[in-house]
Amino acid sequence: MKKLFIDKNVKVIKGSRAKSLIISKNDSAYIQDDAILKVDRERWNDAQSYERKTWMELGLKSADDRNYEHFKRFDSFNSLKEYQKENKINKVIELGCGPFTNMRTLLSQLPNLKEIHLLDPLLNDYLKHPNCQYSTGQLDKFKTVLHAIPIEELETNEVFDLVVMINVLEHCYDITIIFEKILSIMTCGSVFVFSDVYYFENDVKKMVYEIYDAGHPIKLTFNYMNQFLSRFKKIFECELHGLYGQPWRHDKYFIGVK
């Protein structure tokens, strides 16, 4: 791995300068059981600054966050068609929706949809983005319920037929709490649409001394992720390795039924 330091203002530094910065600032203190599943609020606030800068300053002309890439990698969500032959999906939530949402790419596959919830800790910022997909309070023809909070702080008695969380966990601060929250808002038969990056355990310890990425503090590992996903009956799965020139990176695409 080549030394790389990306600060909370999305400034990218490489080489010997990055090496000296990583010595003084890295995520090694957060490693537990060969993973980084929890960081403190100060570290998470840096990640949020990175995201805010990315979309509300550098990305004001953007209208997509690889949402249609994800759509293709999920095989256009065709597995949901088979599921809905015997089950109806009326009420959905996307966790970590960003300014553009992945939900908009699913709408054509949800003929019985009645209610959409969107959650993101930066949601109130994203509403001001020129290309925000829900700035009118609607996504397509559907009125949306908005939650401007971290997933970890979601408190609700509502349950959903479909929970969507795509490319989110790296930006969060406590994965254990998030997994508990996901289970609490699902009932038997609910569907979980999930994608994120995972790493092998032996790579995490190496990475923290080679790369500091302010926007992505969490390092989810293969074993921890699969332990959680084993709670669901798989109806779709795809894995991609080494995307974007990152040989240690592994991307999981998964749809399962609780």
PDB file of C-alpha atoms in Angstrom:
ATOM      1  CA  MET A   1       0.000   0.000   0.000  1.00  0.00           C
ATOM      2  CA  LYS A   2       1.179   3.520  -0.773  1.00  0.00           C
ATOM      3  CA  LYS A   3       0.925   6.054   2.021  1.00  0.00           C
ATOM      4  CA  LEU A   4      -2.212   8.172   1.723  1.00  0.00           C
ATOM      5  CA  PHE A   5      -3.657  10.826   4.047  1.00  0.00           C
ATOM      6  CA  ILE A   6      -7.074  12.394   3.401  1.00  0.00           C
ATOM      7  CA  ASP A   7      -8.151  15.041   5.895  1.00  0.00           C
ATOM      8  CA  LYS A   8     -11.637  16.169   6.911  1.00  0.00           C
ATOM      9  CA  ASN A   9     -11.552  18.875   4.229  1.00  0.00           C
ATOM     10  CA  VAL A  10     -11.032  16.171   1.573  1.00  0.00           C
ATOM     11  CA  LYS A  11      -7.445  17.275   0.983  1.00  0.00           C
ATOM     12  CA  VAL A  12      -5.427  14.336  -0.385  1.00  0.00           C
ATOM     13  CA  ILE A  13      -1.762  14.013   0.615  1.00  0.00           C
ATOM     14  CA  LYS A  14       0.560  11.288  -0.644  1.00  0.00           C
ATOM     15  CA  GLY A  15       4.104  10.026  -0.174  1.00  0.00           C
ATOM     16  CA  SER A  16       6.540  11.111   2.527  1.00  0.00           C
ATOM     17  CA  ARG A  17       4.303  13.934   3.744  1.00  0.00           C
ATOM     18  CA  ALA A  18       1.436  11.471   4.187  1.00  0.00           C
ATOM     19  CA  LYS A  19       3.758   9.126   6.082  1.00  0.00           C
ATOM     20  CA  SER A  20       4.626  11.761   8.678  1.00  0.00           C
ATOM     21  CA  LEU A  21       0.975  12.780   9.077  1.00  0.00           C
ATOM     22  CA  ILE A  22      -0.136   9.167   9.588  1.00  0.00           C
ATOM     23  CA  ILE A  23       2.441   8.722  12.334  1.00  0.00           C
ATOM     24  CA  SER A  24       0.799  11.543  14.286  1.00  0.00           C
ATOM     25  CA  LYS A  25      -2.808  10.815  13.290  1.00  0.00           C
ATOM     26  CA  ASN A  26      -4.205   7.358  12.574  1.00  0.00           C
ATOM     27  CA  ASP A  27      -7.064   5.078  13.617  1.00  0.00           C
ATOM     28  CA  SER A  28      -5.027   2.376  15.368  1.00  0.00           C
ATOM     29  CA  ALA A  29      -6.533   3.251  18.777  1.00  0.00           C
ATOM     30  CA  TYR A  30      -9.958   2.147  17.539  1.00  0.00           C
ATOM     31  CA  ILE A  31      -8.953  -1.374  16.523  1.00  0.00           C
ATOM     32  CA  GLN A  32     -10.689  -4.096  18.538  1.00  0.00           C
ATOM     33  CA  ASP A  33     -10.651  -7.753  17.532  1.00  0.00           C
ATOM     34  CA  ASP A  34      -8.903  -6.872  14.254  1.00  0.00           C
ATOM     35  CA  ALA A  35     -11.686  -4.494  13.173  1.00  0.00           C
ATOM     36  CA  ILE A  36     -12.802  -0.903  13.675  1.00  0.00           C
ATOM     37  CA  LEU A  37     -16.461  -1.114  14.622  1.00  0.00           C
ATOM     38  CA  LYS A  38     -16.714   1.918  16.894  1.00  0.00           C
ATOM     39  CA  VAL A  39     -15.143   5.377  17.044  1.00  0.00           C
ATOM     40  CA  ASP A  40     -15.671   8.342  19.346  1.00  0.00           C
ATOM     41  CA  ARG A  41     -17.813  11.329  18.437  1.00  0.00           C
ATOM     42  CA  GLU A  42     -14.824  13.547  17.695  1.00  0.00           C
ATOM     43  CA  ARG A  43     -13.597  11.097  15.057  1.00  0.00           C
ATOM     44  CA  TRP A  44     -17.109  10.721  13.663  1.00  0.00           C
ATOM     45  CA  ASN A  45     -17.530  14.498  13.480  1.00  0.00           C
ATOM     46  CA  ASP A  46     -14.467  14.613  11.227  1.00  0.00           C
ATOM     47  CA  ALA A  47     -16.132  12.029   8.987  1.00  0.00           C
ATOM     48  CA  GLN A  48     -19.275  14.155   8.848  1.00  0.00           C
ATOM     49  CA  SER A  49     -17.228  17.238   7.957  1.00  0.00           C
ATOM     50  CA  TYR A  50     -15.719  15.247   5.104  1.00  0.00           C
ATOM     51  CA  GLU A  51     -19.154  14.211   3.816  1.00  0.00           C
ATOM     52  CA  ARG A  52     -20.567  17.720   4.128  1.00  0.00           C
ATOM     53  CA  LYS A  53     -17.603  19.159   2.232  1.00  0.00           C
ATOM     54  CA  THR A  54     -17.868  16.455  -0.437  1.00  0.00           C
ATOM     55  CA  TRP A  55     -21.490  17.132  -1.325  1.00  0.00           C
ATOM     56  CA  MET A  56     -22.219  20.686  -0.185  1.00  0.00           C
ATOM     57  CA  GLU A  57     -19.075  22.313  -1.608  1.00  0.00           C
ATOM     58  CA  LEU A  58     -17.159  20.032  -3.963  1.00  0.00           C
ATOM     59  CA  GLY A  59     -20.153  18.105  -5.297  1.00  0.00           C
ATOM     60  CA  LEU A  60     -22.777  20.761  -5.921  1.00  0.00           C
ATOM     61  CA  LYS A  61     -23.033  19.758  -9.582  1.00  0.00           C
ATOM     62  CA  SER A  62     -23.374  16.056  -8.771  1.00  0.00           C
ATOM     63  CA  ALA A  63     -26.694  14.248  -9.107  1.00  0.00           C
ATOM     64  CA  ASP A  64     -25.623  10.683  -8.360  1.00  0.00           C
ATOM     65  CA  ASP A  65     -23.436   8.896  -5.797  1.00  0.00           C
ATOM     66  CA  ARG A  66     -22.788   5.668  -7.710  1.00  0.00           C
ATOM     67  CA  ASN A  67     -26.463   4.873  -7.150  1.00  0.00           C
ATOM     68  CA  TYR A  68     -26.891   3.406 -10.615  1.00  0.00           C
ATOM     69  CA  GLU A  69     -23.632   1.473 -10.269  1.00  0.00           C
ATOM     70  CA  HIS A  70     -25.147  -0.161  -7.203  1.00  0.00           C
ATOM     71  CA  PHE A  71     -28.401  -0.727  -9.105  1.00  0.00           C
ATOM     72  CA  LYS A  72     -26.556  -2.715 -11.780  1.00  0.00           C
ATOM     73  CA  ARG A  73     -24.568  -4.706  -9.228  1.00  0.00           C
ATOM     74  CA  PHE A  74     -27.814  -5.710  -7.539  1.00  0.00           C
ATOM     75  CA  ASP A  75     -28.987  -7.039 -10.929  1.00  0.00           C
ATOM     76  CA  SER A  76     -31.528  -4.213 -11.079  1.00  0.00           C
ATOM     77  CA  PHE A  77     -33.090  -5.595  -7.856  1.00  0.00           C
ATOM     78  CA  ASN A  78     -34.786  -8.326  -9.888  1.00  0.00           C
ATOM     79  CA  SER A  79     -34.729 -10.687  -6.887  1.00  0.00           C
ATOM     80  CA  LEU A  80     -37.363  -8.470  -5.267  1.00  0.00           C
ATOM     81  CA  LYS A  81     -39.813  -9.373  -8.039  1.00  0.00           C
ATOM     82  CA  GLU A  82     -39.816 -13.034  -7.006  1.00  0.00           C
ATOM     83  CA  TYR A  83     -40.182 -12.123  -3.329  1.00  0.00           C
ATOM     84  CA  GLN A  84     -43.200  -9.918  -4.056  1.00  0.00           C
ATOM     85  CA  LYS A  85     -45.123 -12.698  -5.751  1.00  0.00           C
ATOM     86  CA  GLU A  86     -46.142 -13.772  -2.240  1.00  0.00           C
ATOM     87  CA  ASN A  87     -45.299 -10.673  -0.169  1.00  0.00           C
ATOM     88  CA  LYS A  88     -46.141  -6.987  -0.363  1.00  0.00           C
ATOM     89  CA  ILE A  89     -43.669  -4.200   0.294  1.00  0.00           C
ATOM     90  CA  ASN A  90     -45.682  -1.185   1.470  1.00  0.00           C
ATOM     91  CA  LYS A  91     -43.425   0.644   3.893  1.00  0.00           C
ATOM     92  CA  VAL A  92     -39.703   1.258   3.335  1.00  0.00           C
ATOM     93  CA  ILE A  93     -36.767   3.098   4.877  1.00  0.00           C
ATOM     94  CA  GLU A  94     -33.347   3.967   3.514  1.00  0.00           C
ATOM     95  CA  LEU A  95     -30.646   4.361   6.157  1.00  0.00           C
ATOM     96  CA  GLY A  96     -27.908   6.778   5.113  1.00  0.00           C
ATOM     97  CA  CYS A  97     -29.752   8.067   2.055  1.00  0.00           C
ATOM     98  CA  GLY A  98     -27.335  10.867   1.119  1.00  0.00           C
ATOM     99  CA  PRO A  99     -28.595  13.713  -1.095  1.00  0.00           C
ATOM    100  CA  PHE A 100     -29.688  11.507  -3.999  1.00  0.00           C
ATOM    101  CA  THR A 101     -30.877   8.192  -2.454  1.00  0.00           C
ATOM    102  CA  ASN A 102     -30.602   4.634  -3.679  1.00  0.00           C
ATOM    103  CA  MET A 103     -34.323   4.338  -3.061  1.00  0.00           C
ATOM    104  CA  ARG A 104     -35.085   6.150  -6.292  1.00  0.00           C
ATOM    105  CA  THR A 105     -33.520   3.267  -8.237  1.00  0.00           C
ATOM    106  CA  LEU A 106     -35.796   0.753  -6.481  1.00  0.00           C
ATOM    107  CA  LEU A 107     -39.130   2.456  -7.053  1.00  0.00           C
ATOM    108  CA  SER A 108     -39.909   0.648 -10.303  1.00  0.00           C
ATOM    109  CA  GLN A 109     -39.567  -2.675  -8.459  1.00  0.00           C
ATOM    110  CA  LEU A 110     -42.007  -1.763  -5.677  1.00  0.00           C
ATOM    111  CA  PRO A 111     -45.533  -1.798  -7.161  1.00  0.00           C
ATOM    112  CA  ASN A 112     -47.272  -1.819  -3.748  1.00  0.00           C
ATOM    113  CA  LEU A 113     -45.231   0.962  -2.173  1.00  0.00           C
ATOM    114  CA  LYS A 114     -47.162   3.369   0.054  1.00  0.00           C
ATOM    115  CA  GLU A 115     -44.728   5.000   2.488  1.00  0.00           C
ATOM    116  CA  ILE A 116     -41.059   6.068   2.248  1.00  0.00           C
ATOM    117  CA  HIS A 117     -38.783   7.056   5.117  1.00  0.00           C
ATOM    118  CA  LEU A 118     -35.314   8.545   4.534  1.00  0.00           C
ATOM    119  CA  LEU A 119     -32.632   8.861   7.219  1.00  0.00           C
ATOM    120  CA  ASP A 120     -29.288  10.651   7.178  1.00  0.00           C
ATOM    121  CA  PRO A 121     -27.454  12.658   9.854  1.00  0.00           C
ATOM    122  CA  LEU A 122     -26.710  15.351   7.240  1.00  0.00           C
ATOM    123  CA  LEU A 123     -30.206  15.359   5.806  1.00  0.00           C
ATOM    124  CA  ASN A 124     -30.905  19.003   6.698  1.00  0.00           C
ATOM    125  CA  ASP A 125     -27.767  19.994   4.790  1.00  0.00           C
ATOM    126  CA  TYR A 126     -28.635  17.810   1.821  1.00  0.00           C
ATOM    127  CA  LEU A 127     -32.065  19.400   1.484  1.00  0.00           C
ATOM    128  CA  LYS A 128     -30.188  22.505   0.262  1.00  0.00           C
ATOM    129  CA  HIS A 129     -28.248  20.605  -2.411  1.00  0.00           C
ATOM    130  CA  PRO A 130     -29.304  21.762  -5.911  1.00  0.00           C
ATOM    131  CA  ASN A 131     -29.923  18.171  -7.011  1.00  0.00           C
ATOM    132  CA  CYS A 132     -31.374  16.720  -3.807  1.00  0.00           C
ATOM    133  CA  GLN A 133     -33.949  14.137  -4.834  1.00  0.00           C
ATOM    134  CA  TYR A 134     -36.337  14.793  -1.925  1.00  0.00           C
ATOM    135  CA  SER A 135     -36.026  18.565  -1.369  1.00  0.00           C
ATOM    136  CA  THR A 136     -39.742  19.001  -2.131  1.00  0.00           C
ATOM    137  CA  GLY A 137     -40.665  16.527   0.603  1.00  0.00           C
ATOM    138  CA  GLN A 138     -41.364  13.883  -2.010  1.00  0.00           C
ATOM    139  CA  LEU A 139     -39.397  11.170  -3.783  1.00  0.00           C
ATOM    140  CA  ASP A 140     -40.960  10.719  -7.188  1.00  0.00           C
ATOM    141  CA  LYS A 141     -44.710  10.788  -6.403  1.00  0.00           C
ATOM    142  CA  PHE A 142     -44.328   9.603  -2.814  1.00  0.00           C
ATOM    143  CA  LYS A 143     -44.366  11.869   0.209  1.00  0.00           C
ATOM    144  CA  THR A 144     -41.332  11.116   2.357  1.00  0.00           C
ATOM    145  CA  VAL A 145     -40.849  11.006   6.118  1.00  0.00           C
ATOM    146  CA  LEU A 146     -37.434  12.497   6.895  1.00  0.00           C
ATOM    147  CA  HIS A 147     -35.165  11.597   9.827  1.00  0.00           C
ATOM    148  CA  ALA A 148     -32.167  13.933  10.246  1.00  0.00           C
ATOM    149  CA  ILE A 149     -30.280  11.749  12.733  1.00  0.00           C
ATOM    150  CA  PRO A 150     -27.557   9.090  12.806  1.00  0.00           C
ATOM    151  CA  ILE A 151     -28.791   5.510  12.513  1.00  0.00           C
ATOM    152  CA  GLU A 152     -27.417   4.891  15.996  1.00  0.00           C
ATOM    153  CA  GLU A 153     -29.904   7.416  17.421  1.00  0.00           C
ATOM    154  CA  LEU A 154     -33.040   6.205  15.652  1.00  0.00           C
ATOM    155  CA  GLU A 155     -35.798   5.631  18.209  1.00  0.00           C
ATOM    156  CA  THR A 156     -39.049   4.312  16.782  1.00  0.00           C
ATOM    157  CA  ASN A 157     -41.663   1.638  17.283  1.00  0.00           C
ATOM    158  CA  GLU A 158     -42.311   1.481  13.549  1.00  0.00           C
ATOM    159  CA  VAL A 159     -41.365  -1.558  11.508  1.00  0.00           C
ATOM    160  CA  PHE A 160     -40.656  -1.672   7.786  1.00  0.00           C
ATOM    161  CA  ASP A 161     -41.227  -4.170   5.011  1.00  0.00           C
ATOM    162  CA  LEU A 162     -37.947  -3.124   3.392  1.00  0.00           C
ATOM    163  CA  VAL A 163     -34.765  -1.657   4.903  1.00  0.00           C
ATOM    164  CA  VAL A 164     -32.146  -0.317   2.491  1.00  0.00           C
ATOM    165  CA  MET A 165     -28.570   0.463   3.559  1.00  0.00           C
ATOM    166  CA  ILE A 166     -26.050   0.851   0.752  1.00  0.00           C
ATOM    167  CA  ASN A 167     -22.501   2.189   1.176  1.00  0.00           C
ATOM    168  CA  VAL A 168     -23.148   3.574   4.657  1.00  0.00           C
ATOM    169  CA  LEU A 169     -21.310   1.766   7.462  1.00  0.00           C
ATOM    170  CA  GLU A 170     -17.847   3.200   6.771  1.00  0.00           C
ATOM    171  CA  HIS A 171     -19.230   6.642   7.676  1.00  0.00           C
ATOM    172  CA  CYS A 172     -20.830   5.653  11.004  1.00  0.00           C
ATOM    173  CA  TYR A 173     -19.642   5.505  14.613  1.00  0.00           C
ATOM    174  CA  ASP A 174     -21.000   2.296  16.208  1.00  0.00           C
ATOM    175  CA  ILE A 175     -21.733  -0.739  14.060  1.00  0.00           C
ATOM    176  CA  THR A 176     -22.988  -2.919  16.915  1.00  0.00           C
ATOM    177  CA  ILE A 177     -25.730  -0.420  17.719  1.00  0.00           C
ATOM    178  CA  ILE A 178     -26.609  -0.061  14.041  1.00  0.00           C
ATOM    179  CA  PHE A 179     -27.072  -3.796  13.594  1.00  0.00           C
ATOM    180  CA  GLU A 180     -29.334  -3.841  16.657  1.00  0.00           C
ATOM    181  CA  LYS A 181     -31.370  -0.930  15.261  1.00  0.00           C
ATOM    182  CA  ILE A 182     -31.808  -2.676  11.915  1.00  0.00           C
ATOM    183  CA  LEU A 183     -33.193  -5.805  13.539  1.00  0.00           C
ATOM    184  CA  SER A 184     -35.513  -3.740  15.740  1.00  0.00           C
ATOM    185  CA  ILE A 185     -37.225  -2.033  12.782  1.00  0.00           C
ATOM    186  CA  MET A 186     -37.794  -5.282  10.883  1.00  0.00           C
ATOM    187  CA  THR A 187     -40.333  -8.023  11.410  1.00  0.00           C
ATOM    188  CA  CYS A 188     -40.422 -11.630  10.244  1.00  0.00           C
ATOM    189  CA  GLY A 189     -40.555 -11.461   6.454  1.00  0.00           C
ATOM    190  CA  SER A 190     -39.011  -7.984   6.125  1.00  0.00           C
ATOM    191  CA  VAL A 191     -36.346  -7.554   3.438  1.00  0.00           C
ATOM    192  CA  PHE A 192     -32.850  -6.145   3.967  1.00  0.00           C
ATOM    193  CA  VAL A 193     -31.024  -4.640   0.976  1.00  0.00           C
ATOM    194  CA  PHE A 194     -27.383  -4.187   1.947  1.00  0.00           C
ATOM    195  CA  SER A 195     -24.084  -3.281   0.390  1.00  0.00           C
ATOM    196  CA  ASP A 196     -20.837  -2.172   1.934  1.00  0.00           C
ATOM    197  CA  VAL A 197     -17.093  -2.581   1.970  1.00  0.00           C
ATOM    198  CA  TYR A 198     -15.402  -5.193   4.119  1.00  0.00           C
ATOM    199  CA  TYR A 199     -11.786  -6.068   4.815  1.00  0.00           C
ATOM    200  CA  PHE A 200      -9.978  -9.183   5.878  1.00  0.00           C
ATOM    201  CA  GLU A 201      -8.793  -9.042   9.468  1.00  0.00           C
ATOM    202  CA  ASN A 202      -5.081  -9.173   8.662  1.00  0.00           C
ATOM    203  CA  ASP A 203      -5.403  -6.136   6.383  1.00  0.00           C
ATOM    204  CA  VAL A 204      -7.000  -3.788   8.924  1.00  0.00           C
ATOM    205  CA  LYS A 205      -3.912  -3.484  11.133  1.00  0.00           C
ATOM    206  CA  LYS A 206      -1.772  -2.787   8.089  1.00  0.00           C
ATOM    207  CA  MET A 207      -4.156  -0.208   6.664  1.00  0.00           C
ATOM    208  CA  VAL A 208      -4.254   2.102   9.680  1.00  0.00           C
ATOM    209  CA  TYR A 209      -0.519   2.742   9.299  1.00  0.00           C
ATOM    210  CA  GLU A 210      -0.680   3.167   5.535  1.00  0.00           C
ATOM    211  CA  ILE A 211      -3.911   5.115   4.973  1.00  0.00           C
ATOM    212  CA  TYR A 212      -5.810   7.715   6.970  1.00  0.00           C
ATOM    213  CA  ASP A 213      -9.182   8.570   5.456  1.00  0.00           C
ATOM    214  CA  ALA A 214     -11.113  11.091   7.539  1.00  0.00           C
ATOM    215  CA  GLY A 215     -14.389  10.286   5.809  1.00  0.00           C
ATOM    216  CA  HIS A 216     -14.308   6.534   6.390  1.00  0.00           C
ATOM    217  CA  PRO A 217     -13.357   5.622   9.978  1.00  0.00           C
ATOM    218  CA  ILE A 218     -15.074   2.222  10.195  1.00  0.00           C
ATOM    219  CA  LYS A 219     -13.347  -0.936   8.983  1.00  0.00           C
ATOM    220  CA  LEU A 220     -15.916  -3.735   8.834  1.00  0.00           C
ATOM    221  CA  THR A 221     -14.440  -7.219   8.632  1.00  0.00           C
ATOM    222  CA  PHE A 222     -15.548 -10.263   6.669  1.00  0.00           C
ATOM    223  CA  ASN A 223     -16.362 -12.369   9.728  1.00  0.00           C
ATOM    224  CA  TYR A 224     -18.299  -9.692  11.619  1.00  0.00           C
ATOM    225  CA  MET A 225     -20.355  -8.762   8.577  1.00  0.00           C
ATOM    226  CA  ASN A 226     -21.232 -12.347   7.696  1.00  0.00           C
ATOM    227  CA  GLN A 227     -22.158 -13.127  11.291  1.00  0.00           C
ATOM    228  CA  PHE A 228     -24.844 -10.438  11.049  1.00  0.00           C
ATOM    229  CA  LEU A 229     -26.009 -11.327   7.538  1.00  0.00           C
ATOM    230  CA  SER A 230     -26.463 -14.957   8.590  1.00  0.00           C
ATOM    231  CA  ARG A 231     -29.621 -13.792  10.404  1.00  0.00           C
ATOM    232  CA  PHE A 232     -31.289 -13.368   7.005  1.00  0.00           C
ATOM    233  CA  LYS A 233     -32.385 -15.849   4.356  1.00  0.00           C
ATOM    234  CA  LYS A 234     -30.345 -14.910   1.299  1.00  0.00           C
ATOM    235  CA  ILE A 235     -32.201 -14.158  -1.940  1.00  0.00           C
ATOM    236  CA  PHE A 236     -29.345 -12.322  -3.691  1.00  0.00           C
ATOM    237  CA  GLU A 237     -25.591 -12.099  -3.208  1.00  0.00           C
ATOM    238  CA  CYS A 238     -22.685 -10.729  -5.203  1.00  0.00           C
ATOM    239  CA  GLU A 239     -19.102  -9.898  -4.233  1.00  0.00           C
ATOM    240  CA  LEU A 240     -16.563  -7.732  -6.028  1.00  0.00           C
ATOM    241  CA  HIS A 241     -12.903  -7.507  -5.097  1.00  0.00           C
ATOM    242  CA  GLY A 242     -10.301  -4.796  -5.622  1.00  0.00           C
ATOM    243  CA  LEU A 243     -12.612  -2.096  -6.957  1.00  0.00           C
ATOM    244  CA  TYR A 244     -11.223   1.359  -7.762  1.00  0.00           C
ATOM    245  CA  GLY A 245      -7.634   0.128  -7.688  1.00  0.00           C
ATOM    246  CA  GLN A 246      -7.849  -0.904  -4.012  1.00  0.00           C
ATOM    247  CA  PRO A 247      -6.633  -4.519  -3.733  1.00  0.00           C
ATOM    248  CA  TRP A 248      -7.585  -4.813  -0.041  1.00  0.00           C
ATOM    249  CA  ARG A 249     -11.164  -3.687  -0.718  1.00  0.00           C
ATOM    250  CA  HIS A 250     -14.062  -6.177  -0.919  1.00  0.00           C
ATOM    251  CA  ASP A 251     -17.627  -5.098  -1.776  1.00  0.00           C
ATOM    252  CA  LYS A 252     -20.610  -7.164  -0.695  1.00  0.00           C
ATOM    253  CA  TYR A 253     -24.063  -6.919  -2.299  1.00  0.00           C
ATOM    254  CA  PHE A 254     -26.734  -8.791  -0.391  1.00  0.00           C
ATOM    255  CA  ILE A 255     -30.506  -9.057  -0.180  1.00  0.00           C
ATOM    256  CA  GLY A 256     -32.031 -11.185   2.562  1.00  0.00           C
ATOM    257  CA  VAL A 257     -35.312 -11.862   4.319  1.00  0.00           C
ATOM    258  CA  LYS A 258     -35.549 -11.784   8.108  1.00  0.00           C
TER     259      LYS A 258
END
